[in-house]
Coordinates of C-alpha atoms in Angstrom, one line a residue:
M1 CA 96.1 113.4 130.4
N2 CA 99.7 113.8 129.2
I3 CA 101.2 117.2 129.7
T4 CA 104.2 118.1 127.6
P5 CA 107.0 119.4 129.9
T6 CA 108.2 123.0 129.4
S7 CA 111.8 122.4 130.5
G8 CA 114.5 119.7 130.8
P9 CA 115.4 116.9 128.3
H10 CA 111.8 115.8 127.8
A11 CA 110.9 119.3 126.6
S12 CA 113.9 119.4 124.4
F13 CA 112.9 116.1 122.9
H14 CA 109.3 117.1 122.1
A15 CA 110.5 120.4 120.6
L16 CA 113.1 118.7 118.4
L17 CA 110.6 116.0 117.3
S18 CA 108.1 118.8 116.4
G19 CA 110.8 120.5 114.4
F20 CA 111.5 117.4 112.3
S21 CA 107.7 116.8 111.9
R22 CA 107.4 120.0 109.8
F23 CA 109.4 118.6 106.9
G24 CA 107.1 116.7 104.6
A25 CA 104.1 117.2 106.9
T26 CA 100.8 116.0 105.5
A27 CA 97.2 117.2 106.1
A28 CA 96.5 113.8 107.7
G29 CA 99.0 114.4 110.5
G30 CA 101.9 112.3 109.1
I31 CA 104.9 112.9 107.0
H32 CA 105.8 112.3 103.3
R33 CA 109.6 112.3 103.4
P34 CA 110.9 109.4 101.2
E35 CA 114.7 109.4 100.9
G36 CA 116.2 111.8 98.4
T37 CA 113.1 114.1 98.2
P38 CA 113.2 117.9 98.9
A39 CA 111.5 117.3 102.3
N40 CA 114.1 114.7 103.2
G41 CA 116.8 117.2 102.3
E42 CA 115.2 119.9 104.5
A43 CA 115.1 117.4 107.4
R44 CA 118.8 116.6 106.9
Q45 CA 119.6 120.3 106.9
F46 CA 117.7 120.7 110.1
M47 CA 119.6 117.9 111.8
A48 CA 122.9 119.3 110.5
D49 CA 122.2 122.7 111.9
W50 CA 121.2 121.3 115.2
L51 CA 124.5 119.4 115.5
K52 CA 126.7 122.2 114.3
Q53 CA 125.0 124.7 116.7
R54 CA 126.2 122.5 119.6
G55 CA 129.7 122.1 118.3
Y56 CA 129.3 118.5 117.3
R57 CA 131.3 117.2 114.2
L58 CA 129.1 116.3 111.2
V59 CA 130.3 113.6 108.9
V60 CA 128.4 112.8 105.7
D61 CA 129.7 109.7 103.9
R62 CA 129.4 108.9 100.2
I63 CA 126.0 107.2 100.5
G64 CA 124.6 110.1 102.5
N65 CA 124.7 108.6 106.0
M66 CA 124.9 111.4 108.5
F67 CA 127.0 111.0 111.7
G68 CA 127.0 113.6 114.5
I69 CA 130.1 112.9 116.5
V70 CA 130.4 114.1 120.1
D71 CA 134.0 114.1 121.3
F72 CA 133.7 113.2 124.9
A73 CA 136.9 111.2 125.5
G74 CA 139.4 112.2 122.8
P75 CA 140.3 111.1 119.2
D76 CA 141.7 107.7 120.2
A77 CA 138.8 106.7 122.4
P78 CA 136.2 104.0 121.3
M79 CA 132.9 105.2 120.0
I80 CA 129.3 104.4 121.0
M81 CA 126.7 104.9 118.3
T82 CA 122.9 105.5 118.5
G83 CA 120.4 106.7 116.0
S84 CA 118.0 105.5 113.3
H85 CA 116.7 107.2 110.1
I86 CA 114.8 110.3 109.0
D87 CA 113.4 109.1 105.7
S88 CA 109.8 107.9 105.7
Q89 CA 107.4 105.8 103.9
P90 CA 105.1 107.6 101.4
N91 CA 102.5 109.3 103.6
G92 CA 104.0 107.7 106.6
G93 CA 104.2 108.6 110.3
C94 CA 106.2 111.1 112.3
L95 CA 107.9 108.6 114.7
D96 CA 109.2 105.7 112.6
G97 CA 113.0 106.3 112.5
T98 CA 112.9 109.9 113.5
Y99 CA 112.1 109.1 117.1
G100 CA 115.5 107.2 117.5
V101 CA 117.5 110.1 115.9
V102 CA 115.8 112.7 118.0
A103 CA 116.2 110.7 121.2
G104 CA 119.9 110.2 120.4
C105 CA 120.4 113.9 120.0
V106 CA 118.7 114.7 123.3
A107 CA 120.5 111.9 125.1
A108 CA 123.8 113.3 123.8
E109 CA 123.0 116.7 125.3
T110 CA 122.1 115.2 128.6
I111 CA 125.3 113.2 128.8
A112 CA 127.3 116.2 127.7
A113 CA 125.8 118.2 130.6
D114 CA 126.7 115.4 133.0
I115 CA 130.3 115.5 131.8
R116 CA 130.6 119.3 132.1
A117 CA 129.2 119.1 135.6
G118 CA 131.8 116.5 136.6
R119 CA 129.2 113.8 137.2
L120 CA 130.6 111.5 134.5
A121 CA 134.2 110.5 133.5
P122 CA 133.8 109.3 129.9
K123 CA 135.9 106.6 128.3
A124 CA 134.1 106.7 124.9
N125 CA 132.8 109.2 122.4
L126 CA 129.2 109.2 121.1
C127 CA 127.9 109.2 117.6
I128 CA 124.3 109.9 116.4
A129 CA 123.6 108.3 113.1
A130 CA 120.9 109.0 110.5
W131 CA 121.0 106.2 108.0
T132 CA 120.2 106.7 104.3
N133 CA 117.2 104.9 102.8
E134 CA 116.3 102.6 105.7
E135 CA 112.7 102.4 104.5
G136 CA 113.4 101.0 101.1
A137 CA 110.3 102.8 99.9
R138 CA 111.9 104.6 97.0
W139 CA 114.9 102.3 96.3
Q140 CA 115.4 98.7 97.0
P141 CA 117.0 97.1 99.0
S142 CA 116.0 98.7 102.3
T143 CA 118.6 99.6 105.0
L144 CA 120.7 100.7 102.1
G145 CA 122.9 103.2 104.0
S146 CA 123.7 101.0 106.9
G147 CA 124.2 98.0 104.6
T148 CA 126.8 100.0 102.6
Y149 CA 128.4 101.2 105.9
V150 CA 129.1 97.7 107.0
G151 CA 130.1 96.4 103.6
D152 CA 127.0 94.4 102.7
F153 CA 126.7 96.5 99.6
K154 CA 129.4 98.0 97.4
L155 CA 129.1 101.8 97.2
D156 CA 128.7 101.8 93.4
Y157 CA 125.9 99.3 93.6
A158 CA 124.1 101.4 96.3
L159 CA 124.5 104.6 94.4
A160 CA 123.3 103.1 91.1
R161 CA 119.9 101.8 92.6
R162 CA 117.0 103.4 90.6
D163 CA 113.5 104.2 91.7
G164 CA 110.3 103.6 89.7
D165 CA 111.0 106.8 87.6
G166 CA 114.6 105.7 86.8
V167 CA 116.2 108.2 89.2
S168 CA 119.4 106.8 90.9
V169 CA 120.3 107.2 94.5
R170 CA 123.4 109.2 93.4
D171 CA 121.4 111.7 91.3
A172 CA 118.7 112.2 94.0
L173 CA 121.2 112.8 96.8
S174 CA 123.2 115.1 94.6
E175 CA 120.0 117.0 93.7
I176 CA 119.2 117.7 97.4
G177 CA 122.8 118.4 98.2
W178 CA 123.4 115.4 100.5
L179 CA 125.8 113.1 98.5
G180 CA 128.7 113.3 101.0
E181 CA 132.4 113.0 100.5
D182 CA 133.5 112.1 104.0
E183 CA 134.9 108.8 105.2
A184 CA 132.5 107.1 107.5
P185 CA 133.6 106.6 111.1
A186 CA 134.9 103.2 112.1
L187 CA 132.6 100.6 113.5
P188 CA 131.4 101.6 117.0
S189 CA 132.0 99.5 120.1
A190 CA 128.2 99.3 120.5
Y191 CA 125.1 100.4 118.7
V192 CA 121.8 101.1 120.4
E193 CA 118.7 102.0 118.4
L194 CA 115.5 103.2 120.0
H195 CA 112.3 102.7 118.0
V196 CA 108.5 102.6 118.3
E197 CA 107.4 99.0 118.3
C198 CA 105.5 99.1 114.9
G199 CA 103.4 96.3 116.3
P200 CA 100.7 95.6 118.9
V201 CA 102.3 93.4 121.4
L202 CA 103.4 95.9 124.1
E203 CA 100.1 97.7 124.1
R204 CA 98.1 94.4 124.3
R205 CA 100.2 93.3 127.2
N206 CA 99.8 96.7 128.9
L207 CA 103.6 97.2 129.0
R208 CA 105.6 100.2 128.2
F209 CA 109.0 98.9 127.2
G210 CA 110.4 96.1 125.1
I211 CA 113.7 94.7 124.0
F212 CA 114.1 93.2 120.5
K213 CA 116.3 90.2 121.2
R214 CA 116.2 88.7 117.7
W215 CA 115.0 89.6 114.3
W216 CA 113.0 87.6 111.7
G217 CA 114.5 86.6 108.4
C218 CA 113.0 88.0 105.2
R219 CA 113.2 87.0 101.6
K220 CA 112.4 89.9 99.3
I221 CA 111.7 89.0 95.7
E222 CA 111.0 91.2 92.7
L223 CA 109.2 89.1 90.1
R224 CA 108.7 90.3 86.5
V225 CA 105.8 88.8 84.6
D226 CA 105.8 89.2 80.8
G227 CA 102.7 88.7 78.7
A228 CA 101.6 90.4 75.4
P229 CA 99.7 93.6 74.9
S230 CA 96.4 93.4 72.9
H231 CA 93.0 95.1 72.7
T232 CA 90.8 94.1 75.6
G233 CA 87.7 94.1 73.3
P234 CA 88.3 91.8 70.3
T235 CA 91.2 89.7 71.6
L236 CA 89.8 86.2 72.3
M237 CA 90.0 85.2 75.9
S238 CA 91.7 81.9 75.0
E239 CA 94.5 83.8 73.1
R240 CA 95.3 86.4 75.7
R241 CA 98.6 86.5 77.5
D242 CA 97.5 88.5 80.5
A243 CA 100.5 89.3 82.7
L244 CA 98.2 90.8 85.4
L245 CA 96.0 87.6 85.5
A246 CA 99.2 85.6 86.0
A247 CA 100.4 88.0 88.7
A248 CA 97.1 87.7 90.5
Q249 CA 97.5 84.0 90.8
I250 CA 101.0 84.5 92.3
I251 CA 99.6 87.0 94.8
T252 CA 97.0 84.6 96.1
A253 CA 99.5 81.8 96.3
V254 CA 101.9 83.9 98.3
R255 CA 99.1 84.6 100.8
S256 CA 98.1 80.9 100.9
F257 CA 101.6 79.8 102.0
V258 CA 100.9 81.4 105.5
D259 CA 98.1 78.9 106.0
L260 CA 100.4 75.9 105.6
V261 CA 102.3 76.7 108.8
P262 CA 101.2 77.3 112.4
K263 CA 99.6 80.7 113.2
D264 CA 101.9 83.7 113.4
V265 CA 105.0 81.7 112.3
M266 CA 105.2 83.3 108.9
H267 CA 104.1 86.6 107.3
S268 CA 103.9 87.1 103.6
S269 CA 102.9 90.0 101.4
V270 CA 102.9 91.5 97.9
G271 CA 103.0 95.2 98.8
R272 CA 103.7 96.8 95.5
I273 CA 102.5 96.1 91.9
E274 CA 103.7 97.8 88.8
V275 CA 101.5 97.2 85.7
S276 CA 102.3 98.2 82.1
P277 CA 100.9 99.7 80.0
N278 CA 98.2 100.2 82.8
S279 CA 95.4 101.1 80.4
P280 CA 91.8 99.9 80.8
N281 CA 91.7 98.9 77.2
V282 CA 95.0 97.0 76.9
V283 CA 95.7 93.5 78.1
P284 CA 98.5 94.0 80.7
S285 CA 101.8 93.0 79.1
R286 CA 104.2 93.4 82.0
V287 CA 103.8 93.3 85.8
R288 CA 106.3 93.5 88.6
L289 CA 105.5 92.1 92.0
F290 CA 107.4 92.9 95.2
I291 CA 107.0 89.8 97.3
E292 CA 108.1 89.3 100.9
L293 CA 108.4 86.0 102.9
R294 CA 109.1 86.6 106.6
S295 CA 109.8 84.2 109.5
A296 CA 112.1 83.6 112.5
D297 CA 112.6 80.1 111.1
E298 CA 114.8 79.7 108.1
K299 CA 113.2 76.4 107.1
V300 CA 109.8 78.1 106.9
I301 CA 111.2 80.7 104.5
D302 CA 113.1 78.1 102.5
D303 CA 109.9 75.9 102.1
A304 CA 107.8 78.9 101.1
Y305 CA 110.4 80.0 98.5
A306 CA 110.4 76.5 97.0
R307 CA 106.6 76.6 96.8
L308 CA 106.9 80.0 95.1
E309 CA 109.3 78.7 92.5
A310 CA 107.0 75.8 91.7
K311 CA 104.0 78.2 91.5
I312 CA 105.9 80.5 89.2
A313 CA 106.6 77.6 86.8
E314 CA 103.1 76.3 86.9
T315 CA 101.4 79.7 86.4
A316 CA 103.7 80.7 83.6
A317 CA 102.8 77.6 81.7
A318 CA 99.0 77.9 82.4
T319 CA 98.8 81.6 81.4
Q320 CA 101.2 81.6 78.4
T321 CA 103.4 84.2 80.2
Q322 CA 107.1 84.3 81.1
M323 CA 108.3 85.0 84.6
E324 CA 111.7 85.9 85.9
I325 CA 113.0 86.8 89.4
E326 CA 114.9 90.0 88.9
R327 CA 115.9 90.5 92.5
D328 CA 116.2 88.0 95.3
E329 CA 117.4 89.4 98.6
Y330 CA 117.6 87.1 101.7
R331 CA 118.1 88.5 105.1
R332 CA 118.5 85.6 107.5
P333 CA 117.1 85.6 111.0
G334 CA 119.5 86.4 113.9
R335 CA 120.0 87.5 117.4
F336 CA 121.0 90.9 118.9
S337 CA 123.7 91.3 121.6
D338 CA 122.8 89.5 124.8
S339 CA 125.1 91.9 126.7
L340 CA 123.2 95.0 125.4
A341 CA 119.9 93.3 126.1
A342 CA 121.1 92.8 129.7
L343 CA 122.1 96.4 129.9
A344 CA 118.7 97.5 128.7
E345 CA 117.0 95.3 131.3
D346 CA 119.2 96.8 134.0
A347 CA 118.4 100.4 132.8
A348 CA 114.7 99.6 132.8
R349 CA 114.8 97.9 136.2
D350 CA 116.5 100.9 137.7
M351 CA 113.5 102.9 136.6
A352 CA 111.0 100.3 137.9
I353 CA 109.9 99.4 134.4
D354 CA 108.7 95.9 133.4
V355 CA 110.4 94.6 130.3
L356 CA 109.1 92.3 127.5
A357 CA 111.4 90.4 125.2
L358 CA 110.3 90.8 121.6
D359 CA 111.1 89.8 118.0
T360 CA 111.4 92.5 115.4
I361 CA 109.7 91.3 112.2
P362 CA 110.6 94.4 110.2
A363 CA 114.3 95.2 109.7
H364 CA 116.1 98.0 111.4
D365 CA 119.5 99.4 110.7
A366 CA 120.7 97.6 113.8
V367 CA 120.2 94.3 111.9
R368 CA 122.9 95.4 109.5
L369 CA 125.3 96.3 112.3
A370 CA 124.6 93.3 114.5
P371 CA 126.9 90.8 112.7
F372 CA 129.8 93.3 113.1
T373 CA 129.4 94.9 116.5
P374 CA 127.2 94.5 119.6
S375 CA 123.8 96.0 118.6
I376 CA 120.3 96.1 120.0
V377 CA 116.9 97.7 119.3
I378 CA 114.7 98.8 122.2
A379 CA 111.1 99.9 121.8
V380 CA 108.1 101.7 123.3
P381 CA 104.5 100.9 122.3
S382 CA 102.7 101.9 119.1
I383 CA 99.1 102.8 119.7
G384 CA 97.0 100.3 117.9
G385 CA 100.2 98.7 116.6
L386 CA 100.1 101.1 113.7
C387 CA 103.2 102.2 111.7
H388 CA 103.9 103.3 108.2
T389 CA 100.7 105.4 108.3
P390 CA 99.7 109.0 109.3
L391 CA 97.8 107.3 112.2
E392 CA 101.1 106.2 113.8
R393 CA 101.1 107.4 117.4
T394 CA 102.8 106.7 120.8
D395 CA 101.8 108.2 124.1
P396 CA 104.1 111.1 124.8
A397 CA 104.9 109.7 128.3
D398 CA 106.1 106.5 126.6
L399 CA 108.2 108.4 124.2
A400 CA 109.8 110.2 127.2
L401 CA 110.3 106.8 128.9
G402 CA 112.2 105.4 125.9
L403 CA 114.4 108.5 125.9
D404 CA 115.2 108.0 129.5
V405 CA 116.1 104.3 129.1
L406 CA 118.3 105.1 126.0
T407 CA 120.0 107.9 127.9
N408 CA 120.8 105.6 130.8
M409 CA 122.2 103.0 128.5
L410 CA 124.4 105.4 126.6
R411 CA 125.6 107.0 129.9
T412 CA 126.8 103.6 131.1
L413 CA 128.4 102.7 127.7
V414 CA 130.2 106.0 127.5
T415 CA 131.4 105.7 131.0
K416 CA 132.7 102.1 130.5
G417 CA 133.9 102.6 127.0
G418 CA 131.7 99.8 125.6
V419 CA 129.8 96.7 126.7

């Protein structure tokens, strides 16, 4: 049985995580806190209040990224960054993203106490980041805030993204009061992100800690299918231009691509479908599909994309529809910092913890930062491998373990001034 501690950093961690979990809480035990919603604004305010109460400097940039800066070593010192995100999937879980932010906050307090007690001589400052729209649930692309921070996206482009109701990022952040005006801090000397695994590997191996050493590539495609509306009763089957029928053939094709390569080498999905006019008595005239092709092997993704293009042309001709790719985002596979991976291994070894090297199949904000500064994602198990669901859970003892490893890593980085 796990007993929640009543004092010390672990108690502070569980209290802070519980505090965040109030915002957007659902009856199923999860949270509904997509970016730019009132619940997201409340969680942002909760974080801001926590930072200010401790005298940390809050910076909110023009895409709404939040940075809590802890001045350990003076204004000219390098900066170490940690964090994640506090937006959620619709009806998602309490840990995905929020865990890394909360752990970063508590780790900062522990390190600050060490410095005050004279146990630590810092050479770097610390920054806790909460990135905007990591999930990509409301606006695409995902990791929008961190991508804007590193220059992958222009600010005007990011702010102009619109959700399914036509609401822009700019308008939503303004509505909840979190469209910032500050200049974002410079790139850190290192970025460490703590996360729940969002997969089953650690639990199945009976291990408690993993290091993501590389990330899978992902091609995200938004496909528009245009047919023609007509009455579902009298319109002859041979004369229908059914956009949903055509879309269904694309969906099954996307799934079939996985069977053409070795097991677990590729993942594919169509996770969102928008149908118009979405009436039971009207032949669907427009459909949008949100398609994903994921693999650690670029050639596998490229081959699947070529098959998709061929299938689009074939299906459009057969169904008398028109198809157009409206968005094509390609995040190539890559590797995280070997030096930070070694630091994570050392921190775990000092705690007598076995370590497993992992791939991250979903993206994290660290993926955006990795080409620009040493970055790493470390992880603790997800019970049942579940994520993006109210059933998302991690053993409290494993959550505390991840906090301890993160704290040890950040303590070393702050003391050394970087990797």
